[in-house]
Amino acid sequence: MGNLLKLHSSVSFLCFLLLSTWVGLLFAVELIPIGVVLDTNSSVGTVAQSCISMAHLDFYERHPNYRTKLDLRIRDSENDVVTAASAALDLIENERVHAIIGPQTSEHAKFIIELGAKAKIPIISFSATSPSLYPTRNQFFIRTAQDDCSQVKAIASIIEAFGWREIVPIYENTEYGKGLIPCLNDAFEAIDTRVPYRSVIDPRSYETQILEELHKITNHTSTKIFLVHMTKELGSKFFPAAEKAGMMTEGYAWIVTEGLSSLLDPMEPEVINSMQGVLGVRPRVPNTTRVEDFRKRWNSSTEVTLFGLWAYDTVWALAMAVEKAGITNSTSQKKNDTNNSTGILDFADVRISETGPRLLNEILATKFRGLWEFQFG
């Protein structure tokens, strides 16, 4: 009798183990590799990386029953186009990611979008705002930020309200800088404002080169109304130079676009001091309970930026889409489905994702109210 009870106990214990294993397999979480390409040493990249980490933690705490979970593979672009493209290719070829969040800048996006199209992998950017990067022309490119053309009406309204008949655009010589110009031209024409001169500045310019360009402006036109469209990196050099040139005094008027206005908080005090009196346009952050709660939990000496909010919502949207699309890693890529043992990255022969088109459709169909209300596209 004792042996029978022992046998019964052993069988019961074995059945329990088998049942536990089966349940574990049934409800196992599938880790889905997702690439992230950021310039981790920049203010935008630093804030975005923290927001992405917060979003990942928050989302799966609130959705414990999800069968899938984003496995973020972060790469540093080192603020270099070639490095960013190589990082994206490595993520596609060797990490076999199903989507890439980033790239951070419009200049980097131009190349990575092409890789995404070849591999049929969604490229989702929260900070590449140049209107030249049309999502309608690049099927696998999704923008979760507002493109720069969304601000031109506000800029035109300021110019019209002050009655300024001429204005000089000053912009950086990059994809980001040049992308806004067609929209501005149309807006200025609509309010009958002339553009007597355009100033294009290389983002790698030193103070002496910026001063030379400012001298050219004063020689070419008597206009003292300027619109500045550049990133924080160039803007933080430009305005101290403009102050040194005596162009930040009474009689001059300066407007900065969203890309610079949205990043004023992390700037050095001496740069802020040189920008006294400058007008700026930026999207209005919704004053919601979720935004307030997020800011209370934001544990950083750096102020959270618009790009950080957009990065946070991007992770949520992608996590929802991956779950709805039923993405797994069993059939992720085809074409040349062999390991890259040489370590050499080949831009011409890229793996093609089998899940990319399905995931793209789910991302575009995902609608939710996050920290920010935005439309994909």
C-alpha atoms as a printed R data frame, in Angstrom:
    type eleno elety resid chain resno      x      y       z
1   ATOM     1    CA   MET     A     1  0.000  0.000   0.000
2   ATOM     2    CA   GLY     A     2  2.834  2.352   0.890
3   ATOM     3    CA   ASN     A     3  4.567  1.623  -2.430
4   ATOM     4    CA   LEU     A     4  1.289  2.303  -4.273
5   ATOM     5    CA   LEU     A     5  0.947  5.690  -2.555
6   ATOM     6    CA   LYS     A     6  4.550  6.535  -3.438
7   ATOM     7    CA   LEU     A     7  3.913  5.567  -7.055
8   ATOM     8    CA   HIS     A     8  0.735  7.642  -7.132
9   ATOM     9    CA   SER     A     9  2.589 10.641  -5.683
10  ATOM    10    CA   SER     A    10  5.391 10.268  -8.228
11  ATOM    11    CA   VAL     A    11  2.924 10.085 -11.121
12  ATOM    12    CA   SER     A    12  1.030 13.115  -9.809
13  ATOM    13    CA   PHE     A    13  4.271 15.067  -9.445
14  ATOM    14    CA   LEU     A    14  5.319 14.101 -12.980
15  ATOM    15    CA   CYS     A    15  1.940 15.179 -14.370
16  ATOM    16    CA   PHE     A    16  2.270 18.462 -12.512
17  ATOM    17    CA   LEU     A    17  5.705 19.053 -14.044
18  ATOM    18    CA   LEU     A    18  4.453 18.227 -17.533
19  ATOM    19    CA   LEU     A    19  1.422 20.481 -17.058
20  ATOM    20    CA   SER     A    20  3.605 23.319 -15.765
21  ATOM    21    CA   THR     A    21  5.967 22.946 -18.708
22  ATOM    22    CA   TRP     A    22  3.072 22.912 -21.188
23  ATOM    23    CA   VAL     A    23  1.482 25.990 -19.611
24  ATOM    24    CA   GLY     A    24  4.867 27.718 -19.598
25  ATOM    25    CA   LEU     A    25  5.348 26.996 -23.281
26  ATOM    26    CA   LEU     A    26  1.792 28.041 -24.049
27  ATOM    27    CA   PHE     A    27  2.191 31.425 -22.367
28  ATOM    28    CA   ALA     A    28  5.887 32.010 -23.115
29  ATOM    29    CA   VAL     A    29  6.725 35.567 -24.096
30  ATOM    30    CA   GLU     A    30  8.246 35.906 -27.554
31  ATOM    31    CA   LEU     A    31 11.134 38.400 -27.576
32  ATOM    32    CA   ILE     A    32 10.995 40.418 -30.809
33  ATOM    33    CA   PRO     A    33 14.289 42.088 -31.790
34  ATOM    34    CA   ILE     A    34 13.833 45.774 -32.618
35  ATOM    35    CA   GLY     A    35 16.674 48.078 -33.649
36  ATOM    36    CA   VAL     A    36 17.251 51.562 -32.235
37  ATOM    37    CA   VAL     A    37 19.716 53.948 -33.896
38  ATOM    38    CA   LEU     A    38 20.555 57.087 -31.887
39  ATOM    39    CA   ASP     A    39 23.354 59.581 -31.459
40  ATOM    40    CA   THR     A    40 23.764 58.697 -27.808
41  ATOM    41    CA   ASN     A    41 26.119 61.594 -27.068
42  ATOM    42    CA   SER     A    42 23.680 64.285 -28.245
43  ATOM    43    CA   SER     A    43 21.073 65.945 -26.032
44  ATOM    44    CA   VAL     A    44 18.250 64.607 -28.227
45  ATOM    45    CA   GLY     A    45 19.702 61.078 -28.189
46  ATOM    46    CA   THR     A    46 20.324 61.070 -24.441
47  ATOM    47    CA   VAL     A    47 16.774 62.162 -23.620
48  ATOM    48    CA   ALA     A    48 15.277 59.846 -26.236
49  ATOM    49    CA   GLN     A    49 17.148 56.816 -24.914
50  ATOM    50    CA   SER     A    50 15.839 57.465 -21.401
51  ATOM    51    CA   CYS     A    51 12.288 57.957 -22.700
52  ATOM    52    CA   ILE     A    52 12.484 54.775 -24.774
53  ATOM    53    CA   SER     A    53 13.597 52.811 -21.705
54  ATOM    54    CA   MET     A    54 10.781 54.319 -19.617
55  ATOM    55    CA   ALA     A    55  8.238 53.539 -22.320
56  ATOM    56    CA   HIS     A    56  9.388 49.916 -22.554
57  ATOM    57    CA   LEU     A    57  9.142 49.450 -18.782
58  ATOM    58    CA   ASP     A    58  5.784 51.256 -18.469
59  ATOM    59    CA   PHE     A    59  4.158 49.459 -21.382
60  ATOM    60    CA   TYR     A    60  4.830 45.900 -20.233
61  ATOM    61    CA   GLU     A    61  3.953 46.724 -16.635
62  ATOM    62    CA   ARG     A    62  0.519 47.793 -17.907
63  ATOM    63    CA   HIS     A    63  0.230 44.910 -20.391
64  ATOM    64    CA   PRO     A    64  1.467 41.824 -18.488
65  ATOM    65    CA   ASN     A    65 -0.576 39.448 -20.645
66  ATOM    66    CA   TYR     A    66  1.122 40.310 -23.933
67  ATOM    67    CA   ARG     A    67  2.586 37.289 -25.750
68  ATOM    68    CA   THR     A    68  5.275 39.438 -27.400
69  ATOM    69    CA   LYS     A    69  7.861 41.821 -25.968
70  ATOM    70    CA   LEU     A    70 10.142 44.235 -27.777
71  ATOM    71    CA   ASP     A    71 13.805 43.307 -27.394
72  ATOM    72    CA   LEU     A    72 15.544 46.637 -28.038
73  ATOM    73    CA   ARG     A    73 18.970 46.500 -29.697
74  ATOM    74    CA   ILE     A    74 20.490 50.001 -29.401
75  ATOM    75    CA   ARG     A    75 23.252 51.273 -31.701
76  ATOM    76    CA   ASP     A    76 25.152 54.572 -31.558
77  ATOM    77    CA   SER     A    77 25.249 56.513 -34.837
78  ATOM    78    CA   GLU     A    78 28.075 58.686 -33.479
79  ATOM    79    CA   ASN     A    79 26.506 61.593 -35.390
80  ATOM    80    CA   ASP     A    80 27.834 60.145 -38.648
81  ATOM    81    CA   VAL     A    81 25.847 59.168 -41.744
82  ATOM    82    CA   VAL     A    82 28.015 56.172 -42.664
83  ATOM    83    CA   THR     A    83 28.092 54.883 -39.081
84  ATOM    84    CA   ALA     A    84 24.299 55.211 -38.828
85  ATOM    85    CA   ALA     A    85 23.755 53.337 -42.106
86  ATOM    86    CA   SER     A    86 26.240 50.611 -41.097
87  ATOM    87    CA   ALA     A    87 24.515 50.242 -37.723
88  ATOM    88    CA   ALA     A    88 21.132 49.862 -39.434
89  ATOM    89    CA   LEU     A    89 22.499 47.273 -41.854
90  ATOM    90    CA   ASP     A    90 24.086 45.319 -39.001
91  ATOM    91    CA   LEU     A    91 20.743 45.319 -37.175
92  ATOM    92    CA   ILE     A    92 18.947 44.060 -40.275
93  ATOM    93    CA   GLU     A    93 21.503 41.454 -41.321
94  ATOM    94    CA   ASN     A    94 22.924 40.140 -38.069
95  ATOM    95    CA   GLU     A    95 20.354 41.001 -35.394
96  ATOM    96    CA   ARG     A    96 17.435 40.260 -37.747
97  ATOM    97    CA   VAL     A    97 15.320 43.047 -36.334
98  ATOM    98    CA   HIS     A    98 11.710 43.463 -37.415
99  ATOM    99    CA   ALA     A    99 11.751 47.277 -37.295
100 ATOM   100    CA   ILE     A   100 14.147 50.125 -36.544
101 ATOM   101    CA   ILE     A   101 13.357 53.113 -34.333
102 ATOM   102    CA   GLY     A   102 15.358 56.063 -35.608
103 ATOM   103    CA   PRO     A   103 17.405 57.368 -37.230
104 ATOM   104    CA   GLN     A   104 17.674 60.544 -35.217
105 ATOM   105    CA   THR     A   105 18.396 63.095 -37.958
106 ATOM   106    CA   SER     A   106 16.909 63.724 -41.383
107 ATOM   107    CA   GLU     A   107 20.371 63.403 -42.944
108 ATOM   108    CA   HIS     A   108 20.788 59.897 -41.506
109 ATOM   109    CA   ALA     A   109 17.203 58.961 -42.317
110 ATOM   110    CA   LYS     A   110 17.706 59.573 -46.026
111 ATOM   111    CA   PHE     A   111 20.032 56.543 -46.277
112 ATOM   112    CA   ILE     A   112 18.439 54.256 -43.706
113 ATOM   113    CA   ILE     A   113 15.027 54.667 -45.333
114 ATOM   114    CA   GLU     A   114 16.509 53.134 -48.500
115 ATOM   115    CA   LEU     A   115 17.765 50.154 -46.495
116 ATOM   116    CA   GLY     A   116 14.336 49.734 -44.917
117 ATOM   117    CA   ALA     A   117 12.686 49.743 -48.332
118 ATOM   118    CA   LYS     A   118 15.083 47.073 -49.633
119 ATOM   119    CA   ALA     A   119 14.652 44.870 -46.577
120 ATOM   120    CA   LYS     A   120 10.907 45.606 -46.258
121 ATOM   121    CA   ILE     A   121 11.432 46.639 -42.629
122 ATOM   122    CA   PRO     A   122  9.570 49.601 -41.061
123 ATOM   123    CA   ILE     A   123 11.829 52.563 -40.215
124 ATOM   124    CA   ILE     A   124 10.127 54.659 -37.528
125 ATOM   125    CA   SER     A   125 11.548 58.086 -36.713
126 ATOM   126    CA   PHE     A   126 10.421 60.383 -33.892
127 ATOM   127    CA   SER     A   127 12.859 63.185 -34.815
128 ATOM   128    CA   ALA     A   128 13.581 63.228 -38.576
129 ATOM   129    CA   THR     A   129 11.283 66.130 -39.415
130 ATOM   130    CA   SER     A   130 12.414 67.255 -42.885
131 ATOM   131    CA   PRO     A   131  9.466 67.505 -45.317
132 ATOM   132    CA   SER     A   132 11.738 66.098 -48.044
133 ATOM   133    CA   LEU     A   133 11.376 62.670 -46.395
134 ATOM   134    CA   TYR     A   134  7.885 62.001 -47.709
135 ATOM   135    CA   PRO     A   135  6.388 58.877 -46.089
136 ATOM   136    CA   THR     A   136  4.097 58.574 -49.132
137 ATOM   137    CA   ARG     A   137  7.162 58.172 -51.356
138 ATOM   138    CA   ASN     A   138  8.953 55.855 -48.929
139 ATOM   139    CA   GLN     A   139  6.559 53.021 -48.157
140 ATOM   140    CA   PHE     A   140  8.403 51.632 -45.131
141 ATOM   141    CA   PHE     A   141  9.193 55.007 -43.546
142 ATOM   142    CA   ILE     A   142  6.910 56.092 -40.695
143 ATOM   143    CA   ARG     A   143  7.201 59.437 -38.965
144 ATOM   144    CA   THR     A   144  5.844 59.780 -35.424
145 ATOM   145    CA   ALA     A   145  6.898 63.435 -35.238
146 ATOM   146    CA   GLN     A   146  5.297 66.386 -36.972
147 ATOM   147    CA   ASP     A   147  7.116 67.355 -40.144
148 ATOM   148    CA   ASP     A   148  8.569 70.856 -40.329
149 ATOM   149    CA   CYS     A   149  5.959 72.205 -42.745
150 ATOM   150    CA   SER     A   150  3.395 72.067 -39.923
151 ATOM   151    CA   GLN     A   151  4.935 75.225 -38.403
152 ATOM   152    CA   VAL     A   152  4.996 77.518 -41.450
153 ATOM   153    CA   LYS     A   153  1.502 78.921 -40.862
154 ATOM   154    CA   ALA     A   154  2.507 80.026 -37.370
155 ATOM   155    CA   ILE     A   155  5.700 81.609 -38.741
156 ATOM   156    CA   ALA     A   156  3.787 83.380 -41.488
157 ATOM   157    CA   SER     A   157  1.259 84.676 -38.948
158 ATOM   158    CA   ILE     A   158  4.058 86.227 -36.852
159 ATOM   159    CA   ILE     A   159  5.582 87.916 -39.907
160 ATOM   160    CA   GLU     A   160  2.198 89.180 -41.060
161 ATOM   161    CA   ALA     A   161  1.259 90.458 -37.586
162 ATOM   162    CA   PHE     A   162  4.430 92.570 -37.395
163 ATOM   163    CA   GLY     A   163  3.996 93.797 -40.959
164 ATOM   164    CA   TRP     A   164  7.442 92.656 -42.083
165 ATOM   165    CA   ARG     A   165  7.725 92.863 -45.878
166 ATOM   166    CA   GLU     A   166 11.155 91.206 -46.175
167 ATOM   167    CA   ILE     A   167 12.885 88.360 -44.373
168 ATOM   168    CA   VAL     A   168 16.194 86.503 -44.718
169 ATOM   169    CA   PRO     A   169 16.109 82.725 -44.064
170 ATOM   170    CA   ILE     A   170 19.298 81.361 -42.488
171 ATOM   171    CA   TYR     A   171 19.480 77.581 -42.540
172 ATOM   172    CA   GLU     A   172 22.006 74.783 -42.292
173 ATOM   173    CA   ASN     A   173 23.243 72.968 -45.366
174 ATOM   174    CA   THR     A   174 21.723 69.571 -44.551
175 ATOM   175    CA   GLU     A   175 18.671 67.533 -45.503
176 ATOM   176    CA   TYR     A   176 16.976 68.968 -42.426
177 ATOM   177    CA   GLY     A   177 17.888 72.559 -43.234
178 ATOM   178    CA   LYS     A   178 17.006 72.563 -46.927
179 ATOM   179    CA   GLY     A   179 13.838 70.497 -46.577
180 ATOM   180    CA   LEU     A   180 11.755 73.341 -45.125
181 ATOM   181    CA   ILE     A   181 12.593 75.964 -47.784
182 ATOM   182    CA   PRO     A   182  9.907 75.054 -50.388
183 ATOM   183    CA   CYS     A   183  7.187 75.289 -47.714
184 ATOM   184    CA   LEU     A   184  8.567 78.625 -46.489
185 ATOM   185    CA   ASN     A   185  8.694 80.028 -50.008
186 ATOM   186    CA   ASP     A   186  4.998 79.240 -50.513
187 ATOM   187    CA   ALA     A   187  4.094 80.726 -47.118
188 ATOM   188    CA   PHE     A   188  6.054 83.949 -47.751
189 ATOM   189    CA   GLU     A   189  4.542 84.326 -51.194
190 ATOM   190    CA   ALA     A   190  1.037 83.969 -49.751
191 ATOM   191    CA   ILE     A   191  1.598 86.940 -47.398
192 ATOM   192    CA   ASP     A   192  3.536 88.977 -49.978
193 ATOM   193    CA   THR     A   193  6.836 88.892 -48.070
194 ATOM   194    CA   ARG     A   194 10.033 89.050 -50.127
195 ATOM   195    CA   VAL     A   195 13.200 87.027 -49.591
196 ATOM   196    CA   PRO     A   196 16.058 89.277 -50.783
197 ATOM   197    CA   TYR     A   197 18.805 86.874 -49.673
198 ATOM   198    CA   ARG     A   198 19.220 83.300 -48.408
199 ATOM   199    CA   SER     A   199 22.058 82.249 -46.132
200 ATOM   200    CA   VAL     A   200 23.173 78.601 -46.068
201 ATOM   201    CA   ILE     A   201 25.667 77.579 -43.372
202 ATOM   202    CA   ASP     A   202 27.660 74.357 -43.123
203 ATOM   203    CA   PRO     A   203 26.844 72.658 -39.784
204 ATOM   204    CA   ARG     A   204 30.575 72.105 -39.168
205 ATOM   205    CA   SER     A   205 31.334 75.824 -39.414
206 ATOM   206    CA   TYR     A   206 33.502 77.512 -36.812
207 ATOM   207    CA   GLU     A   207 32.735 80.911 -35.306
208 ATOM   208    CA   THR     A   208 35.000 82.715 -37.793
209 ATOM   209    CA   GLN     A   209 33.143 81.144 -40.744
210 ATOM   210    CA   ILE     A   210 29.752 82.060 -39.254
211 ATOM   211    CA   LEU     A   211 30.940 85.640 -38.749
212 ATOM   212    CA   GLU     A   212 32.026 85.766 -42.399
213 ATOM   213    CA   GLU     A   213 28.559 84.616 -43.494
214 ATOM   214    CA   LEU     A   214 26.871 87.214 -41.269
215 ATOM   215    CA   HIS     A   215 29.091 89.856 -42.863
216 ATOM   216    CA   LYS     A   216 27.908 88.684 -46.307
217 ATOM   217    CA   ILE     A   217 24.281 89.059 -45.231
218 ATOM   218    CA   THR     A   218 24.759 92.677 -44.129
219 ATOM   219    CA   ASN     A   219 26.531 93.421 -47.423
220 ATOM   220    CA   HIS     A   220 23.795 91.883 -49.586
221 ATOM   221    CA   THR     A   221 20.703 93.318 -47.910
222 ATOM   222    CA   SER     A   222 19.557 96.003 -45.504
223 ATOM   223    CA   THR     A   223 16.899 93.666 -44.079
224 ATOM   224    CA   LYS     A   224 17.200 93.042 -40.351
225 ATOM   225    CA   ILE     A   225 14.497 90.386 -40.056
226 ATOM   226    CA   PHE     A   226 15.805 86.823 -39.955
227 ATOM   227    CA   LEU     A   227 14.366 83.314 -39.757
228 ATOM   228    CA   VAL     A   228 16.812 80.708 -38.406
229 ATOM   229    CA   HIS     A   229 16.262 77.028 -39.183
230 ATOM   230    CA   MET     A   230 19.013 74.827 -37.772
231 ATOM   231    CA   THR     A   231 19.745 72.175 -35.179
232 ATOM   232    CA   LYS     A   232 20.906 72.818 -31.640
233 ATOM   233    CA   GLU     A   233 24.512 71.926 -32.488
234 ATOM   234    CA   LEU     A   234 24.822 74.711 -35.077
235 ATOM   235    CA   GLY     A   235 22.419 77.077 -33.290
236 ATOM   236    CA   SER     A   236 24.540 77.022 -30.144
237 ATOM   237    CA   LYS     A   237 27.459 78.361 -32.219
238 ATOM   238    CA   PHE     A   238 25.420 80.686 -34.420
239 ATOM   239    CA   PHE     A   239 23.745 82.994 -31.899
240 ATOM   240    CA   PRO     A   240 26.870 83.809 -29.851
241 ATOM   241    CA   ALA     A   241 28.503 84.703 -33.199
242 ATOM   242    CA   ALA     A   242 25.494 86.881 -34.160
243 ATOM   243    CA   GLU     A   243 25.787 88.636 -30.799
244 ATOM   244    CA   LYS     A   244 29.480 89.217 -31.393
245 ATOM   245    CA   ALA     A   245 28.617 90.687 -34.820
246 ATOM   246    CA   GLY     A   246 26.314 93.206 -33.133
247 ATOM   247    CA   MET     A   247 23.182 91.728 -34.719
248 ATOM   248    CA   MET     A   248 21.307 90.889 -31.510
249 ATOM   249    CA   THR     A   249 20.607 94.506 -30.663
250 ATOM   250    CA   GLU     A   250 17.567 96.762 -31.014
251 ATOM   251    CA   GLY     A   251 16.379 97.066 -34.599
252 ATOM   252    CA   TYR     A   252 16.955 93.400 -35.435
253 ATOM   253    CA   ALA     A   253 14.280 90.686 -35.265
254 ATOM   254    CA   TRP     A   254 14.917 86.937 -35.081
255 ATOM   255    CA   ILE     A   255 12.579 83.944 -35.376
256 ATOM   256    CA   VAL     A   256 13.727 80.366 -34.760
257 ATOM   257    CA   THR     A   257 11.903 77.283 -35.983
258 ATOM   258    CA   GLU     A   258 10.698 74.332 -33.930
259 ATOM   259    CA   GLY     A   259 13.918 72.302 -34.175
260 ATOM   260    CA   LEU     A   260 15.835 74.934 -32.213
261 ATOM   261    CA   SER     A   261 12.985 76.334 -30.122
262 ATOM   262    CA   SER     A   262 12.107 72.883 -28.771
263 ATOM   263    CA   LEU     A   263 15.672 72.350 -27.543
264 ATOM   264    CA   LEU     A   264 16.294 75.638 -25.732
265 ATOM   265    CA   ASP     A   265 16.011 74.101 -22.270
266 ATOM   266    CA   PRO     A   266 19.125 71.877 -22.484
267 ATOM   267    CA   MET     A   267 21.270 74.717 -23.929
268 ATOM   268    CA   GLU     A   268 24.185 76.324 -22.123
269 ATOM   269    CA   PRO     A   269 23.430 79.585 -20.241
270 ATOM   270    CA   GLU     A   270 25.774 81.635 -22.454
271 ATOM   271    CA   VAL     A   271 23.867 80.489 -25.559
272 ATOM   272    CA   ILE     A   272 20.503 81.338 -23.980
273 ATOM   273    CA   ASN     A   273 21.817 84.761 -22.975
274 ATOM   274    CA   SER     A   274 22.849 85.471 -26.564
275 ATOM   275    CA   MET     A   275 19.285 84.678 -27.729
276 ATOM   276    CA   GLN     A   276 17.425 87.231 -25.615
277 ATOM   277    CA   GLY     A   277 14.525 88.685 -27.615
278 ATOM   278    CA   VAL     A   278 14.360 85.820 -30.119
279 ATOM   279    CA   LEU     A   279 10.887 84.560 -31.084
280 ATOM   280    CA   GLY     A   280 10.375 80.819 -31.420
281 ATOM   281    CA   VAL     A   281  7.603 78.500 -32.547
282 ATOM   282    CA   ARG     A   282  7.031 75.009 -31.192
283 ATOM   283    CA   PRO     A   283  4.112 72.570 -30.894
284 ATOM   284    CA   ARG     A   284  2.024 72.928 -27.756
285 ATOM   285    CA   VAL     A   285  2.470 70.012 -25.393
286 ATOM   286    CA   PRO     A   286 -0.962 68.817 -24.252
287 ATOM   287    CA   ASN     A   287 -1.611 69.480 -20.564
288 ATOM   288    CA   THR     A   288 -2.949 66.039 -19.677
289 ATOM   289    CA   THR     A   289 -2.776 63.871 -16.573
290 ATOM   290    CA   ARG     A   290 -0.500 61.398 -18.376
291 ATOM   291    CA   VAL     A   291  1.980 64.124 -19.359
292 ATOM   292    CA   GLU     A   292  2.025 65.513 -15.817
293 ATOM   293    CA   ASP     A   293  2.553 62.038 -14.369
294 ATOM   294    CA   PHE     A   294  5.368 61.398 -16.832
295 ATOM   295    CA   ARG     A   295  7.116 64.640 -15.884
296 ATOM   296    CA   LYS     A   296  6.870 63.829 -12.179
297 ATOM   297    CA   ARG     A   297  8.569 60.491 -12.814
298 ATOM   298    CA   TRP     A   298 11.208 62.007 -15.101
299 ATOM   299    CA   ASN     A   299 14.350 61.459 -13.044
300 ATOM   300    CA   SER     A   300 16.946 63.523 -14.888
301 ATOM   301    CA   SER     A   301 18.660 66.891 -14.616
302 ATOM   302    CA   THR     A   302 17.931 67.401 -18.324
303 ATOM   303    CA   GLU     A   303 14.512 68.731 -19.265
304 ATOM   304    CA   VAL     A   304 12.420 66.296 -21.277
305 ATOM   305    CA   THR     A   305 11.943 67.495 -24.868
306 ATOM   306    CA   LEU     A   306  9.249 67.102 -27.492
307 ATOM   307    CA   PHE     A   307 11.386 64.482 -29.199
308 ATOM   308    CA   GLY     A   308 11.504 62.558 -25.936
309 ATOM   309    CA   LEU     A   309  7.698 62.534 -25.704
310 ATOM   310    CA   TRP     A   310  7.442 61.375 -29.310
311 ATOM   311    CA   ALA     A   311 10.046 58.642 -28.677
312 ATOM   312    CA   TYR     A   312  8.031 57.405 -25.673
313 ATOM   313    CA   ASP     A   313  4.822 57.106 -27.694
314 ATOM   314    CA   THR     A   314  6.688 55.477 -30.586
315 ATOM   315    CA   VAL     A   315  7.644 52.521 -28.375
316 ATOM   316    CA   TRP     A   316  4.048 52.115 -27.190
317 ATOM   317    CA   ALA     A   317  2.683 52.195 -30.720
318 ATOM   318    CA   LEU     A   318  5.239 49.671 -31.967
319 ATOM   319    CA   ALA     A   319  4.644 47.322 -29.016
320 ATOM   320    CA   MET     A   320  0.895 47.307 -29.756
321 ATOM   321    CA   ALA     A   321  1.465 46.730 -33.473
322 ATOM   322    CA   VAL     A   322  3.895 43.838 -32.920
323 ATOM   323    CA   GLU     A   323  1.359 42.076 -30.684
324 ATOM   324    CA   LYS     A   324 -1.528 42.615 -33.115
325 ATOM   325    CA   ALA     A   325  0.551 41.446 -36.078
326 ATOM   326    CA   GLY     A   326  1.383 38.185 -34.282
327 ATOM   327    CA   ILE     A   327  5.079 38.597 -35.029
328 ATOM   328    CA   THR     A   328  7.364 35.648 -34.206
329 ATOM   329    CA   ASN     A   329 11.014 34.944 -34.934
330 ATOM   330    CA   SER     A   330 10.443 31.609 -36.677
331 ATOM   331    CA   THR     A   331 10.117 33.231 -40.122
332 ATOM   332    CA   SER     A   332 11.790 36.595 -40.001
333 ATOM   333    CA   GLN     A   333 13.866 36.953 -43.166
334 ATOM   334    CA   LYS     A   334 14.425 35.264 -46.478
335 ATOM   335    CA   LYS     A   335 16.922 35.636 -49.365
336 ATOM   336    CA   ASN     A   336 20.533 34.808 -48.596
337 ATOM   337    CA   ASP     A   337 19.408 33.198 -45.327
338 ATOM   338    CA   THR     A   338 22.902 32.373 -44.113
339 ATOM   339    CA   ASN     A   339 24.976 33.773 -41.286
340 ATOM   340    CA   ASN     A   340 27.336 36.590 -42.158
341 ATOM   341    CA   SER     A   341 30.496 34.839 -41.029
342 ATOM   342    CA   THR     A   342 32.868 37.301 -42.741
343 ATOM   343    CA   GLY     A   343 31.660 40.276 -40.711
344 ATOM   344    CA   ILE     A   344 31.588 42.360 -43.909
345 ATOM   345    CA   LEU     A   345 28.393 44.385 -44.335
346 ATOM   346    CA   ASP     A   346 27.030 44.221 -47.875
347 ATOM   347    CA   PHE     A   347 24.665 47.089 -48.719
348 ATOM   348    CA   ALA     A   348 23.682 45.524 -52.053
349 ATOM   349    CA   ASP     A   349 22.357 42.194 -50.790
350 ATOM   350    CA   VAL     A   350 20.007 42.793 -47.864
351 ATOM   351    CA   ARG     A   351 17.781 40.213 -46.216
352 ATOM   352    CA   ILE     A   352 14.099 40.685 -46.965
353 ATOM   353    CA   SER     A   353 11.708 40.561 -44.020
354 ATOM   354    CA   GLU     A   354  8.646 38.334 -44.293
355 ATOM   355    CA   THR     A   355  6.949 40.079 -41.386
356 ATOM   356    CA   GLY     A   356  7.730 43.684 -42.373
357 ATOM   357    CA   PRO     A   357  4.716 44.386 -44.619
358 ATOM   358    CA   ARG     A   358  2.291 42.943 -42.049
359 ATOM   359    CA   LEU     A   359  3.900 44.901 -39.235
360 ATOM   360    CA   LEU     A   360  3.841 48.081 -41.331
361 ATOM   361    CA   ASN     A   361  0.084 47.777 -41.825
362 ATOM   362    CA   GLU     A   362 -0.497 47.237 -38.111
363 ATOM   363    CA   ILE     A   363  1.654 50.243 -37.179
364 ATOM   364    CA   LEU     A   364 -0.265 52.495 -39.555
365 ATOM   365    CA   ALA     A   365 -3.559 51.182 -38.168
366 ATOM   366    CA   THR     A   366 -2.558 51.691 -34.514
367 ATOM   367    CA   LYS     A   367 -4.451 54.516 -32.825
368 ATOM   368    CA   PHE     A   368 -4.187 55.410 -29.154
369 ATOM   369    CA   ARG     A   369 -3.945 58.407 -26.874
370 ATOM   370    CA   GLY     A   370 -0.434 58.569 -25.477
371 ATOM   371    CA   LEU     A   371  1.596 61.472 -24.139
372 ATOM   372    CA   TRP     A   372  1.072 63.137 -27.492
373 ATOM   373    CA   GLU     A   373 -1.664 62.899 -30.069
374 ATOM   374    CA   PHE     A   374 -0.134 62.372 -33.477
375 ATOM   375    CA   GLN     A   375 -0.925 60.752 -36.807
376 ATOM   376    CA   PHE     A   376  1.324 58.234 -38.474
377 ATOM   377    CA   GLY     A   377  2.490 58.944 -42.006
